[in-house]
PDB file of C-alpha atoms (C1' of nucleotides) in Angstrom:
ATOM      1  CA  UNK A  11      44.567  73.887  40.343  1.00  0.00           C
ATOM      2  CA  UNK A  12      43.141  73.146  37.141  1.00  0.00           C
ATOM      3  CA  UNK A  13      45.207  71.283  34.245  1.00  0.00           C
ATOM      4  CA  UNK A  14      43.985  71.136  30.707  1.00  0.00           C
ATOM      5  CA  UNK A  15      40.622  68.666  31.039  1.00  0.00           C
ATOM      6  CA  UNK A  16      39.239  70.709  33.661  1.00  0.00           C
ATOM      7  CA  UNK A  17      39.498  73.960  32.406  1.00  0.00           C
ATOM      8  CA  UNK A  18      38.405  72.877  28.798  1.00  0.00           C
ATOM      9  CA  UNK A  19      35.350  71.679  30.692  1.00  0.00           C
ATOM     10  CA  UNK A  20      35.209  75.119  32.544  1.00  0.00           C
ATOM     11  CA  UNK A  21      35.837  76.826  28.911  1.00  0.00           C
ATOM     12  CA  UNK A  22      32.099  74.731  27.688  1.00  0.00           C
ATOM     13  CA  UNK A  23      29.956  75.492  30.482  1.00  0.00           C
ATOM     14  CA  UNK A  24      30.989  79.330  30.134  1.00  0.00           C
ATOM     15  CA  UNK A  25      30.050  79.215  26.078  1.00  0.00           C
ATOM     16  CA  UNK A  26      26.879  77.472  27.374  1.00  0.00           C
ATOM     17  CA  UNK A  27      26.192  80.189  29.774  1.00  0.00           C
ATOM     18  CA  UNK A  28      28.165  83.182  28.468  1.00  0.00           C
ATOM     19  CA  UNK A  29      28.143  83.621  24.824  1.00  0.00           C
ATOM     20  CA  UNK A  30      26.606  86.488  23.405  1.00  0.00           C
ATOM     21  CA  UNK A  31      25.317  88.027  26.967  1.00  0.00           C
ATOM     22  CA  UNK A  32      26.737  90.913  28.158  1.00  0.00           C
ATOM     23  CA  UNK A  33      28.908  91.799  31.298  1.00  0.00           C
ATOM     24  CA  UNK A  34      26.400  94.786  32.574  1.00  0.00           C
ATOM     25  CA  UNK A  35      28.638  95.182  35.901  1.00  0.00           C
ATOM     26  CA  UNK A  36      31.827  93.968  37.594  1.00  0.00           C
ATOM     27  CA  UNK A  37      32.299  93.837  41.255  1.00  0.00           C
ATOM     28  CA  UNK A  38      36.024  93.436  41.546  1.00  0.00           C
ATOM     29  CA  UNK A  39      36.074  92.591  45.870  1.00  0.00           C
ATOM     30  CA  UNK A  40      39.953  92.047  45.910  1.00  0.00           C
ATOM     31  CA  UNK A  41      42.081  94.062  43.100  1.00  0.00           C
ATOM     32  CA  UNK A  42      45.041  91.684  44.114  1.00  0.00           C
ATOM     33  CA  UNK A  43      44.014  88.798  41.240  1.00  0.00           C
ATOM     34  CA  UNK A  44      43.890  91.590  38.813  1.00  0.00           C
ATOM     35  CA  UNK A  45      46.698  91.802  36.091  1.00  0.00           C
ATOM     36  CA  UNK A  46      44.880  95.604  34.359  1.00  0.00           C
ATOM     37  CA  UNK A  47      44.424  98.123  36.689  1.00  0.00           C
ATOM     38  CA  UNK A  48      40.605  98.121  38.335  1.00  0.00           C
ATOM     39  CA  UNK A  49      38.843 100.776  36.624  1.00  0.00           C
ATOM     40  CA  UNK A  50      40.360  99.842  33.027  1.00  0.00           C
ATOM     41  CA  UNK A  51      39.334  96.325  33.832  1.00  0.00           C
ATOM     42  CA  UNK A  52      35.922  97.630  34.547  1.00  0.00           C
ATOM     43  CA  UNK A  53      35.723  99.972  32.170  1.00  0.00           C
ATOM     44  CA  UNK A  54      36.867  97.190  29.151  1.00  0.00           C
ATOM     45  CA  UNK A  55      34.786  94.494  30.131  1.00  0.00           C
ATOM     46  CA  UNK A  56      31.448  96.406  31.007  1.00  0.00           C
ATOM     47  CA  UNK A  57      28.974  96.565  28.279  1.00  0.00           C
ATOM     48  CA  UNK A  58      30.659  94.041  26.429  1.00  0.00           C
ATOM     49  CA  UNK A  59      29.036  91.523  24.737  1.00  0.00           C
ATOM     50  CA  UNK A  60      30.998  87.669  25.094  1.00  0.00           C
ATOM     51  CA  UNK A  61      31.895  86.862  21.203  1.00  0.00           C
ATOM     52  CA  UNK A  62      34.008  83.532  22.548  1.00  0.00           C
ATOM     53  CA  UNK A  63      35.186  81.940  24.631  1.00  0.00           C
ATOM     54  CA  UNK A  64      38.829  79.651  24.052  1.00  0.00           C
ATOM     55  CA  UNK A  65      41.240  77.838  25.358  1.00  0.00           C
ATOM     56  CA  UNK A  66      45.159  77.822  25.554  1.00  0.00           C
ATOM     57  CA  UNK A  67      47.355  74.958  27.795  1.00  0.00           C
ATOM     58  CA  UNK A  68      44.994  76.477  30.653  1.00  0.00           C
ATOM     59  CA  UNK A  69      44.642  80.033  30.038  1.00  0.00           C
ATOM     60  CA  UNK A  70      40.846  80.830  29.021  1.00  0.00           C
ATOM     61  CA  UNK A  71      40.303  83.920  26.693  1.00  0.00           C
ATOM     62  CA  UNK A  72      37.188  85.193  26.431  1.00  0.00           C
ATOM     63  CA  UNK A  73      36.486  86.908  23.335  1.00  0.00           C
ATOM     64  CA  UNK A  74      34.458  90.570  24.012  1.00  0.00           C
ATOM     65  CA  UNK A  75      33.334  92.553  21.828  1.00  0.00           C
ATOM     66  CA  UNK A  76      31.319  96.450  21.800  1.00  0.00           C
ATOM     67  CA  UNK A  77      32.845  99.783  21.223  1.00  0.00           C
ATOM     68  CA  UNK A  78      36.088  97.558  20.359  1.00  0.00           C
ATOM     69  CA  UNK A  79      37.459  93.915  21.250  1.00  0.00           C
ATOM     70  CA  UNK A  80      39.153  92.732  24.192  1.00  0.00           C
ATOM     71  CA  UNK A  81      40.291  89.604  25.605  1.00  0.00           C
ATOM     72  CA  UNK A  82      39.430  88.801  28.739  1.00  0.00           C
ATOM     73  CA  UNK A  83      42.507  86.369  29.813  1.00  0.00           C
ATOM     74  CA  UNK A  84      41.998  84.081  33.031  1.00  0.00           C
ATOM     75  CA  UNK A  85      44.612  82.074  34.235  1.00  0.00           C
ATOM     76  CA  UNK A  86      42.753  79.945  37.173  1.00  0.00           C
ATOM     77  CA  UNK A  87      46.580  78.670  38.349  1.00  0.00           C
ATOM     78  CA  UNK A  88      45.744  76.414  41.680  1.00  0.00           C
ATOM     79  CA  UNK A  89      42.755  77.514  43.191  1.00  0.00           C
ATOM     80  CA  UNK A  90      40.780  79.669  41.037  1.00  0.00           C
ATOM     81  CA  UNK A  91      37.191  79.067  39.770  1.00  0.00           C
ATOM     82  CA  UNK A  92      35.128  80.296  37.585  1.00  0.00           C
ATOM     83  CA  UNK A  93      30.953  79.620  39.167  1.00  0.00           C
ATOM     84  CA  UNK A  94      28.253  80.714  37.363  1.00  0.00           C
ATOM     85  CA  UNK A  95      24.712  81.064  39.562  1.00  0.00           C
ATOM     86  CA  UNK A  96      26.954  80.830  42.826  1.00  0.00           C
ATOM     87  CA  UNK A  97      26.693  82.551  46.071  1.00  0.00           C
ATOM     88  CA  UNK A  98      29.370  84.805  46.809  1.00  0.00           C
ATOM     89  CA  UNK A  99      31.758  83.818  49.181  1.00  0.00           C
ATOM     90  CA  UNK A 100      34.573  84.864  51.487  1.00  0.00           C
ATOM     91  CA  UNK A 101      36.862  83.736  48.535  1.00  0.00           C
ATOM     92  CA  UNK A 102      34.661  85.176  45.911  1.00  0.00           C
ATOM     93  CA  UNK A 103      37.263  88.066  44.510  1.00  0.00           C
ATOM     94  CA  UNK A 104      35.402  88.954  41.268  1.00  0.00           C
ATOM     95  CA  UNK A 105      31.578  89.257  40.692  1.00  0.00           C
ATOM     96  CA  UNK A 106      30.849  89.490  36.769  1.00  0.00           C
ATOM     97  CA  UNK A 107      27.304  90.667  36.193  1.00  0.00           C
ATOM     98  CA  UNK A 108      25.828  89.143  33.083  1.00  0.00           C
ATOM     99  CA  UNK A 109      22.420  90.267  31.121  1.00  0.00           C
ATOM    100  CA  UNK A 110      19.845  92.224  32.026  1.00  0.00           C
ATOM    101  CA  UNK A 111      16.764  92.181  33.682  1.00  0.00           C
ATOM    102  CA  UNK A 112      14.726  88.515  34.074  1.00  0.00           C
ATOM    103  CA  UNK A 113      17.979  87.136  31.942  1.00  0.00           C
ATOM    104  CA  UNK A 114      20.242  88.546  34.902  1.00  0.00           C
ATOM    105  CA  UNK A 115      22.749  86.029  36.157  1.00  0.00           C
ATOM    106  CA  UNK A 116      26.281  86.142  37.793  1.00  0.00           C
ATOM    107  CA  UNK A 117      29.768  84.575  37.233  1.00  0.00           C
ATOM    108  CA  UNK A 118      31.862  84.065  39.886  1.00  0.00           C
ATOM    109  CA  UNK A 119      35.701  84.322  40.135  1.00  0.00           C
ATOM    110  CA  UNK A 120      36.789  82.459  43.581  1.00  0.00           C
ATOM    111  CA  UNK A 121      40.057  81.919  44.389  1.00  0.00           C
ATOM    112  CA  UNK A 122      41.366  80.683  47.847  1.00  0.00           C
ATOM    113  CA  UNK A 123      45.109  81.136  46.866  1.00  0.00           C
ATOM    114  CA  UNK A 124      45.129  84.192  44.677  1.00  0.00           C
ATOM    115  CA  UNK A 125      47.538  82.863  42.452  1.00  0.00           C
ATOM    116  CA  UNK A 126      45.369  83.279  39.848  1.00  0.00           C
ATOM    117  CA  UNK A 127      45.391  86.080  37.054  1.00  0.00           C
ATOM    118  CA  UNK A 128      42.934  87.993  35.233  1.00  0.00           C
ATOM    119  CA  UNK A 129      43.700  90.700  32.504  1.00  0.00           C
ATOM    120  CA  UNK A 130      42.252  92.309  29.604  1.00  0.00           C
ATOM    121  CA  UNK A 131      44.397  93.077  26.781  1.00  0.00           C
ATOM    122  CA  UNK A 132      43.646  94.043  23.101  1.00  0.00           C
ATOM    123  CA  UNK A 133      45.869  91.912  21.901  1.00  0.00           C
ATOM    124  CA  UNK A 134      46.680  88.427  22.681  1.00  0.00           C
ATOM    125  CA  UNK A 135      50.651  88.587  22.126  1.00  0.00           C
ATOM    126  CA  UNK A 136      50.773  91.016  24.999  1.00  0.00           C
ATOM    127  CA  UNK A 137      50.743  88.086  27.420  1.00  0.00           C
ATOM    128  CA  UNK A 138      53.814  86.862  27.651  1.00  0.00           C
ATOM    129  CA  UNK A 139      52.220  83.269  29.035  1.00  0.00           C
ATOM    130  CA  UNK A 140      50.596  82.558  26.181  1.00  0.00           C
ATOM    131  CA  UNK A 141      53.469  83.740  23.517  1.00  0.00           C
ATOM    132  CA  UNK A 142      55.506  80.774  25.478  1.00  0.00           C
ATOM    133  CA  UNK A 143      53.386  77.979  25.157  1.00  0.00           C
ATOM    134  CA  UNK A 144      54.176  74.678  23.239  1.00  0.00           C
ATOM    135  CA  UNK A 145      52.206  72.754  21.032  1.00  0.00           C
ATOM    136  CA  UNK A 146      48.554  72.016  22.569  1.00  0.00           C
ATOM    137  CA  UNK A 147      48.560  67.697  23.158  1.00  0.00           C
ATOM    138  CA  UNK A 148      46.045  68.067  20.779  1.00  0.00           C
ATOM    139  CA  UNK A 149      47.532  69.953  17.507  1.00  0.00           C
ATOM    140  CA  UNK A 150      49.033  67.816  14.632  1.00  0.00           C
ATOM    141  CA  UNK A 151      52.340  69.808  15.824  1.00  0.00           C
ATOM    142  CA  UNK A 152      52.390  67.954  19.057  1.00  0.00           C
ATOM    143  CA  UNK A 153      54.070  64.302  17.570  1.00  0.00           C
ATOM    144  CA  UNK A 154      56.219  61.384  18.154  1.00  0.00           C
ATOM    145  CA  UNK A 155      58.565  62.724  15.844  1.00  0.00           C
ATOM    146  CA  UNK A 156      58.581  67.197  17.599  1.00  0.00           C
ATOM    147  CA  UNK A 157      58.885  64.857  20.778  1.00  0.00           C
ATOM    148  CA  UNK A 158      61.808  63.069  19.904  1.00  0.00           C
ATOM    149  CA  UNK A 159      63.566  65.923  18.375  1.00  0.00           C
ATOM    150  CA  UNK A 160      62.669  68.220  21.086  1.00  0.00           C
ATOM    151  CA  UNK A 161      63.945  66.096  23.342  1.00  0.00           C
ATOM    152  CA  UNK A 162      66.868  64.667  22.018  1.00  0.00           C
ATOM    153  CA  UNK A 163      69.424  66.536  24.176  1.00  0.00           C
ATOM    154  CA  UNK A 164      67.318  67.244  27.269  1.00  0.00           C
ATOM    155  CA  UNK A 165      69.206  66.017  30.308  1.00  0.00           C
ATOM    156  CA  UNK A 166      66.084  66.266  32.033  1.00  0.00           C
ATOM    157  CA  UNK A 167      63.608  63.552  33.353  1.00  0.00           C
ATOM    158  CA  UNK A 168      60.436  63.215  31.515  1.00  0.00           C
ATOM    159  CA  UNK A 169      58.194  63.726  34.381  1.00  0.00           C
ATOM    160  CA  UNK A 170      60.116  67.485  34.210  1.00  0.00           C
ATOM    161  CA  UNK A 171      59.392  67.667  30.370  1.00  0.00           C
ATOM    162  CA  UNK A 172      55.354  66.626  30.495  1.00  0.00           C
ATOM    163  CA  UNK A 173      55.345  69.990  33.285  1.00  0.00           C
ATOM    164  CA  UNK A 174      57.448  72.373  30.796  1.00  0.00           C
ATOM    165  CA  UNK A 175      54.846  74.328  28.600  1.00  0.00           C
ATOM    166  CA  UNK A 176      56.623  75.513  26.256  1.00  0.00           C
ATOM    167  CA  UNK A 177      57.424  71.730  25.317  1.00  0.00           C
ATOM    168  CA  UNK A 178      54.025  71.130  25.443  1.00  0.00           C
ATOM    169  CA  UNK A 179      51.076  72.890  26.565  1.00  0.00           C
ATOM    170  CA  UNK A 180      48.065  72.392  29.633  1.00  0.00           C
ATOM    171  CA  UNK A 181      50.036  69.219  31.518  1.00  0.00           C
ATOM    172  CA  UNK A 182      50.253  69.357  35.228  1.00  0.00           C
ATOM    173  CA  UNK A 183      51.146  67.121  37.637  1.00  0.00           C
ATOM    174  CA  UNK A 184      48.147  65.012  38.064  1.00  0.00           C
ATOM    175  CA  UNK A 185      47.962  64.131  34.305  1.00  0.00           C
ATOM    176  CA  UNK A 186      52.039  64.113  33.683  1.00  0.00           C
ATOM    177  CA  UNK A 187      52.007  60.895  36.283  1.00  0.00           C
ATOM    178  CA  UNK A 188      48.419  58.900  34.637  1.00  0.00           C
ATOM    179  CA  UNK A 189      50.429  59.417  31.213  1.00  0.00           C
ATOM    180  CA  UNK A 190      53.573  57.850  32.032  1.00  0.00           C
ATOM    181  CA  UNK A 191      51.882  54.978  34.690  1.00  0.00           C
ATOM    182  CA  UNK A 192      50.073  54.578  31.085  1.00  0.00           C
ATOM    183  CA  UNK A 193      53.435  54.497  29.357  1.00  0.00           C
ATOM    184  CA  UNK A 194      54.820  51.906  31.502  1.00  0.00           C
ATOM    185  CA  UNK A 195      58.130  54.669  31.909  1.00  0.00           C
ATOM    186  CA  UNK A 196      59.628  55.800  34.519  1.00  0.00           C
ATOM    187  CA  UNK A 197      59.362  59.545  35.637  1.00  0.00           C
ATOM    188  CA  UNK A 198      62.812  59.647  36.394  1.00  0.00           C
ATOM    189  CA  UNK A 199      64.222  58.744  33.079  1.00  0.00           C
ATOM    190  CA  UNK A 200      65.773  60.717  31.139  1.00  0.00           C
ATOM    191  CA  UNK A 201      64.088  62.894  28.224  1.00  0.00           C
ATOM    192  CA  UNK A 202      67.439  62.743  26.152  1.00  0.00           C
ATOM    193  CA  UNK A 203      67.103  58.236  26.063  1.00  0.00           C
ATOM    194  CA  UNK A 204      63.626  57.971  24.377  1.00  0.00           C
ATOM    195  CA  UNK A 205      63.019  55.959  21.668  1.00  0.00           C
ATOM    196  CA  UNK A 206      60.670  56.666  18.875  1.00  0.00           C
ATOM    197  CA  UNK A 207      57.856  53.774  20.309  1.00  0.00           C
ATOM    198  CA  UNK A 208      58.252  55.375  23.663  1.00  0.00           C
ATOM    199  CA  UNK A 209      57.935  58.399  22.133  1.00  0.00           C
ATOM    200  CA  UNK A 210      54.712  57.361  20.059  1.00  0.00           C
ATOM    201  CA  UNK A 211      52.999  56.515  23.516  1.00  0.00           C
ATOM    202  CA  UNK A 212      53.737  59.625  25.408  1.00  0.00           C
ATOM    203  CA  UNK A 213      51.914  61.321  22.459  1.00  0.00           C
ATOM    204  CA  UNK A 214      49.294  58.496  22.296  1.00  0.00           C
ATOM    205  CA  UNK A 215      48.223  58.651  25.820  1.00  0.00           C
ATOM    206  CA  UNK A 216      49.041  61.601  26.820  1.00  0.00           C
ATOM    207  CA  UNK A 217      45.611  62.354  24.304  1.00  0.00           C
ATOM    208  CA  UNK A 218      43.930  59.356  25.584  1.00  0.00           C
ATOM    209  CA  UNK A 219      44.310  60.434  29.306  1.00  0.00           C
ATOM    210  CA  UNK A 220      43.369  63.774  28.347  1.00  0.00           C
ATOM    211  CA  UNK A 221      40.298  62.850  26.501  1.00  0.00           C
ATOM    212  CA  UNK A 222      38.770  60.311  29.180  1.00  0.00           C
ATOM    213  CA  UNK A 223      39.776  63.404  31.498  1.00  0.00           C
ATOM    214  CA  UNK A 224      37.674  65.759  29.542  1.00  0.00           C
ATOM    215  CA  UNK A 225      34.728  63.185  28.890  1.00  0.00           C
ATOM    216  CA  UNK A 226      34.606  62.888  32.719  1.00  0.00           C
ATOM    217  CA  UNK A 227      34.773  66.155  33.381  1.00  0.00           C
ATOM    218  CA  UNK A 228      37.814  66.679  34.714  1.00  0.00           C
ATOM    219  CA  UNK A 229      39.270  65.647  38.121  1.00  0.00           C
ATOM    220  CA  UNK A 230      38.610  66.816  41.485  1.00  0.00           C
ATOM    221  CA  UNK A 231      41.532  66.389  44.296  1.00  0.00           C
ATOM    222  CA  UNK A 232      41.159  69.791  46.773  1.00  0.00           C
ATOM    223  CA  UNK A 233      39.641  72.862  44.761  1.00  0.00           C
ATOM    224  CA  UNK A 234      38.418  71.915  41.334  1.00  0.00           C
ATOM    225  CA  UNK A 235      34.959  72.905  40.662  1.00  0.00           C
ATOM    226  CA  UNK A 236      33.073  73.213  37.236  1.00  0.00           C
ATOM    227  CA  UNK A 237      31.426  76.488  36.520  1.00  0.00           C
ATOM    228  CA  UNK A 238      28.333  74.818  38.113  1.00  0.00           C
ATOM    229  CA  UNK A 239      30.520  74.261  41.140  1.00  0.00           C
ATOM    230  CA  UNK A 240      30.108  70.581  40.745  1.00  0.00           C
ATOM    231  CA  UNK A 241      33.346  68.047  41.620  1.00  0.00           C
ATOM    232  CA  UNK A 242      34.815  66.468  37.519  1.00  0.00           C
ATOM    233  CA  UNK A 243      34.434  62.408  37.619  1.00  0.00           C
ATOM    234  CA  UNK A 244      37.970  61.599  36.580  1.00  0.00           C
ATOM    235  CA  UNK A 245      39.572  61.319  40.212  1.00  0.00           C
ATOM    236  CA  UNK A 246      38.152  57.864  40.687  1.00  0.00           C
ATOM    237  CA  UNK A 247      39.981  56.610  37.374  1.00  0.00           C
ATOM    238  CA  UNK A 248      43.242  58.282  38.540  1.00  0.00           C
ATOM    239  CA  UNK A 249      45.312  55.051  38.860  1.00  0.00           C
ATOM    240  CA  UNK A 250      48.780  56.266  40.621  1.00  0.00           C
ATOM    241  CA  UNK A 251      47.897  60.271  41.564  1.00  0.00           C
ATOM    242  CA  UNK A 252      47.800  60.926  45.362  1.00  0.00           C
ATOM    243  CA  UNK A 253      47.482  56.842  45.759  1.00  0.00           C
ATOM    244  CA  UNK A 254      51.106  56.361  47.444  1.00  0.00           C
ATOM    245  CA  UNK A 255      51.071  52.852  49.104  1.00  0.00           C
ATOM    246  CA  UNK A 256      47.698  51.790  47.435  1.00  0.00           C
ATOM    247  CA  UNK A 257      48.330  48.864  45.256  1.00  0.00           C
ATOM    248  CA  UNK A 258      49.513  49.541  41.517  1.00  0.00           C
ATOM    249  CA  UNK A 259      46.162  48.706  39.292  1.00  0.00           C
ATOM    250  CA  UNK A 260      47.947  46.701  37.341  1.00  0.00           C
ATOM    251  CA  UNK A 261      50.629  44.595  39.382  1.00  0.00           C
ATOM    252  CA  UNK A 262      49.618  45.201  42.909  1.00  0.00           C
ATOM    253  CA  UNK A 263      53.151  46.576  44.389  1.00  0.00           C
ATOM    254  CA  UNK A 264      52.632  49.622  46.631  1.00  0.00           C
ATOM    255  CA  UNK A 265      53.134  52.809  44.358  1.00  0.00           C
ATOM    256  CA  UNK A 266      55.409  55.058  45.546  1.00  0.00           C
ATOM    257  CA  UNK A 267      55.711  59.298  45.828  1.00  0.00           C
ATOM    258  CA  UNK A 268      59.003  61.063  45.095  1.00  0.00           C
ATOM    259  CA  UNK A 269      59.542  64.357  44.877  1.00  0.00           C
ATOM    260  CA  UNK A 270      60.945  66.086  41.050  1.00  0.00           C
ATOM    261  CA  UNK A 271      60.920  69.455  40.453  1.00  0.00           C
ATOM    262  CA  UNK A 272      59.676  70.479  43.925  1.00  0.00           C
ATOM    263  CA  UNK A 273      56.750  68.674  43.092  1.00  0.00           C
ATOM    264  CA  UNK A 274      54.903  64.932  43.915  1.00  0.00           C
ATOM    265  CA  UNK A 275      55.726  62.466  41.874  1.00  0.00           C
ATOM    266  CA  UNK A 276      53.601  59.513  41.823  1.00  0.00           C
ATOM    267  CA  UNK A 277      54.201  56.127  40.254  1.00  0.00           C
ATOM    268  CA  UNK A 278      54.935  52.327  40.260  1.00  0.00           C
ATOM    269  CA  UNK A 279      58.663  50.872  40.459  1.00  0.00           C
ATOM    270  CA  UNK A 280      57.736  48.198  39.103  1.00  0.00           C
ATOM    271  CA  UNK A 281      55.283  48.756  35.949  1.00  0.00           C
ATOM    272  CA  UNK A 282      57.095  52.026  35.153  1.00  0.00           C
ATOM    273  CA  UNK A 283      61.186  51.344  33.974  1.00  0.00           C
TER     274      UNK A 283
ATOM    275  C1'  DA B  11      71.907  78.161  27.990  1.00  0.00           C
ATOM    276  C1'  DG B  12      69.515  74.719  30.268  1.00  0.00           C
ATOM    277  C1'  DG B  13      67.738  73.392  34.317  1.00  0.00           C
ATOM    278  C1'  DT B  14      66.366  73.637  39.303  1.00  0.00           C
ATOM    279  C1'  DC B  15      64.452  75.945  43.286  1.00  0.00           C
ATOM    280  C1'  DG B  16      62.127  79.155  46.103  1.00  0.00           C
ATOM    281  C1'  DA B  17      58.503  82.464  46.352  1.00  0.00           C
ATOM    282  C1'  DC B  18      53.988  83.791  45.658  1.00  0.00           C
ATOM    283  C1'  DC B  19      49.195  82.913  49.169  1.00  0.00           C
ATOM    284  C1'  DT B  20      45.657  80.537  51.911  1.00  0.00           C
ATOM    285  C1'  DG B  21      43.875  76.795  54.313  1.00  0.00           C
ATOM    286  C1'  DG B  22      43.201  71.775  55.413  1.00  0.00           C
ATOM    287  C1'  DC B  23      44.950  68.031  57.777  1.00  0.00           C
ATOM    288  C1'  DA B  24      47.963  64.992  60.634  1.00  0.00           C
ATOM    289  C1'  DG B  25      50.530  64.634  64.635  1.00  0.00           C
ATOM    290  C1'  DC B  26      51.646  65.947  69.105  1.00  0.00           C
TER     291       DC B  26
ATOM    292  C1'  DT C   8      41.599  72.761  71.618  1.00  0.00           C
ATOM    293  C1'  DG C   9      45.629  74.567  69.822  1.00  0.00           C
ATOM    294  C1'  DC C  10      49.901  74.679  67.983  1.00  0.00           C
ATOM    295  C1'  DT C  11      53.395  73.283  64.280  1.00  0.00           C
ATOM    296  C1'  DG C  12      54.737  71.567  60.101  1.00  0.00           C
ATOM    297  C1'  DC C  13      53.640  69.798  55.771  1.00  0.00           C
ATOM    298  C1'  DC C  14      51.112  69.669  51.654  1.00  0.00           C
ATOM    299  C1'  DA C  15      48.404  71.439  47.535  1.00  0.00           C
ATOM    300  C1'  DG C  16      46.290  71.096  40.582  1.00  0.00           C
ATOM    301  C1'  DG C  17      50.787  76.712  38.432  1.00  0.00           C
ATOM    302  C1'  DT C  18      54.090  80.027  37.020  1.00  0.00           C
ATOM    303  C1'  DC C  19      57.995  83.109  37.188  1.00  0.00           C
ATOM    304  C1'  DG C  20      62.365  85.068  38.283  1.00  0.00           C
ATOM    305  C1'  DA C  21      66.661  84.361  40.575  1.00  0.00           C
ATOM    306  C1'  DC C  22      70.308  81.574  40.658  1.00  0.00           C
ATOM    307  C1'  DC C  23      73.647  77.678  39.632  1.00  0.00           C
TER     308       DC C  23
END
DNA sequence: AGGTCGACCTGGCAGC
DNA sequence: TGCTGCCAGGTCGACC
């Protein structure tokens, strides 16, 4: 569900809420989103105390820390949420217990789909995922020049390129379509043709959509929920995303859906060439 | 080797 | 109302 903006807003309402508690309980209510087996999961995570909490493409790790340190890795994927304060449902899958006594509070891990992964590991380069990912958008690695060299024998359409993660990290479909409808280029061309000014906006607003994403807390089409189960405020700036025969924002012609990848493709004919 | 495609699950919605 | 088919924000492994 959730690309890069929303779960870096998820990733600042949990350091809000989570940091330096401690998980006195776990309630896991369906072992099938769980990546450690149950009672190590339990057993690593309880009486831990949250040290920090990060973010990677759209992995969260949450840092834990008592008898010895753990990461707490939680890939959300489609449908998964992380709640905190929120009433257990028939999606709820994991109940984290946090604090003790009037300080008590829980965090919720629903998940419609189960798609969604949770793990502890000791050490981050045990998950493979992460040891894979590209460049965040917002590193000094990720540039119009790593763009244009990574690119310059792909035979693949860009749309395909903003989706690869190990080209660059925490870009899903919503956000791959704003960026190039931003661009003015065409999802369908090829990767391989770019020049360096195309290649200076795909890294120019691929941050700005990702910014105004974050500052808005993130999008909301079917699942997304913050971790005060609220809807994010980007959807209603989303200019081609789910809007097939609505008028282009900026010269009116229907926009139109294809499919790349196996997966919508949203954008205007004639802004994007 | 690079790239595409189904499979993984559940549920909402449109159309009949 | 109920059925069917399609669609969904991600990721991986099988396959071409």
């Amino acid at each position: 569900m959730p690309e890069l903006p929303e779960v870096e807003t998820i990733r600042r309402d949990l350091e809000k809420a989570l940091l330096h508690k401690t998980f006195s309980q776990i309630e896991v209510i369906d072992p099938f989103v769980l990546r450690t087996p149950q009672d190590k999961f339990i057993d690593a995570l309880k009486k831990k105390s949250v040290e920090a909490i990060d973010r990677r493409g759209k992995a969260l790790i949450v840092t834990c820390v008592g008898r010895d340190k753990v990461y707490l890795v939680v890939q959300l994927m489609m449908t998964g949420q992380l709640i905190i304060e929120g009433v257990p449902d028939k999606h709820t899958r994991i109940i984290f217990h946090v604090g003790n006594g009037r300080d008590r509070s829980l965090m919720l891990y629903n998940d419609q789909r189960r798609f969604g992964q949770l793990r502890v590991v000791k050490d981050l380069s045990d998950v493979k995922h992460l040891s894979l990912l590209g460049p965040e958008p917002f590193d000094a690695a990720f540039n119009p020049k790593y763009i244009l060299e990574y690119t310059r024998h792909s035979k693949r359409p860009i749309k395909n390129l903003l989706l690869d993660h190990t080209f660059v990290a925490g870009i899903g479909n919503i956000y791959a379509c704003e960026i190039l409808f931003r661009c003015g280029l065409s999802p369908k061309r090829l990767a391989g043709r770019l020049s360096l000014a195309q290649a200076k906006d795909i890294h120019q607003y691929s941050i700005q959509v990702l910014n105004e994403a974050i500052e808005a807390r993130g999008s909301s089409m079917r699942n997304y929920r913050d971790a005060s189960g609220q809807e994010g405020g980007f959807k209603k700036l989303i200019r081609v995303y789910a809007r097939e025969g609505e008028n282009c924002p900026r010269c009116q012609s229907p926009i139109q859906r294809t499919v790349q990848a196996g997966r919508s493709t949203f954008y205007c004919p004639q802004c994007q060439k």
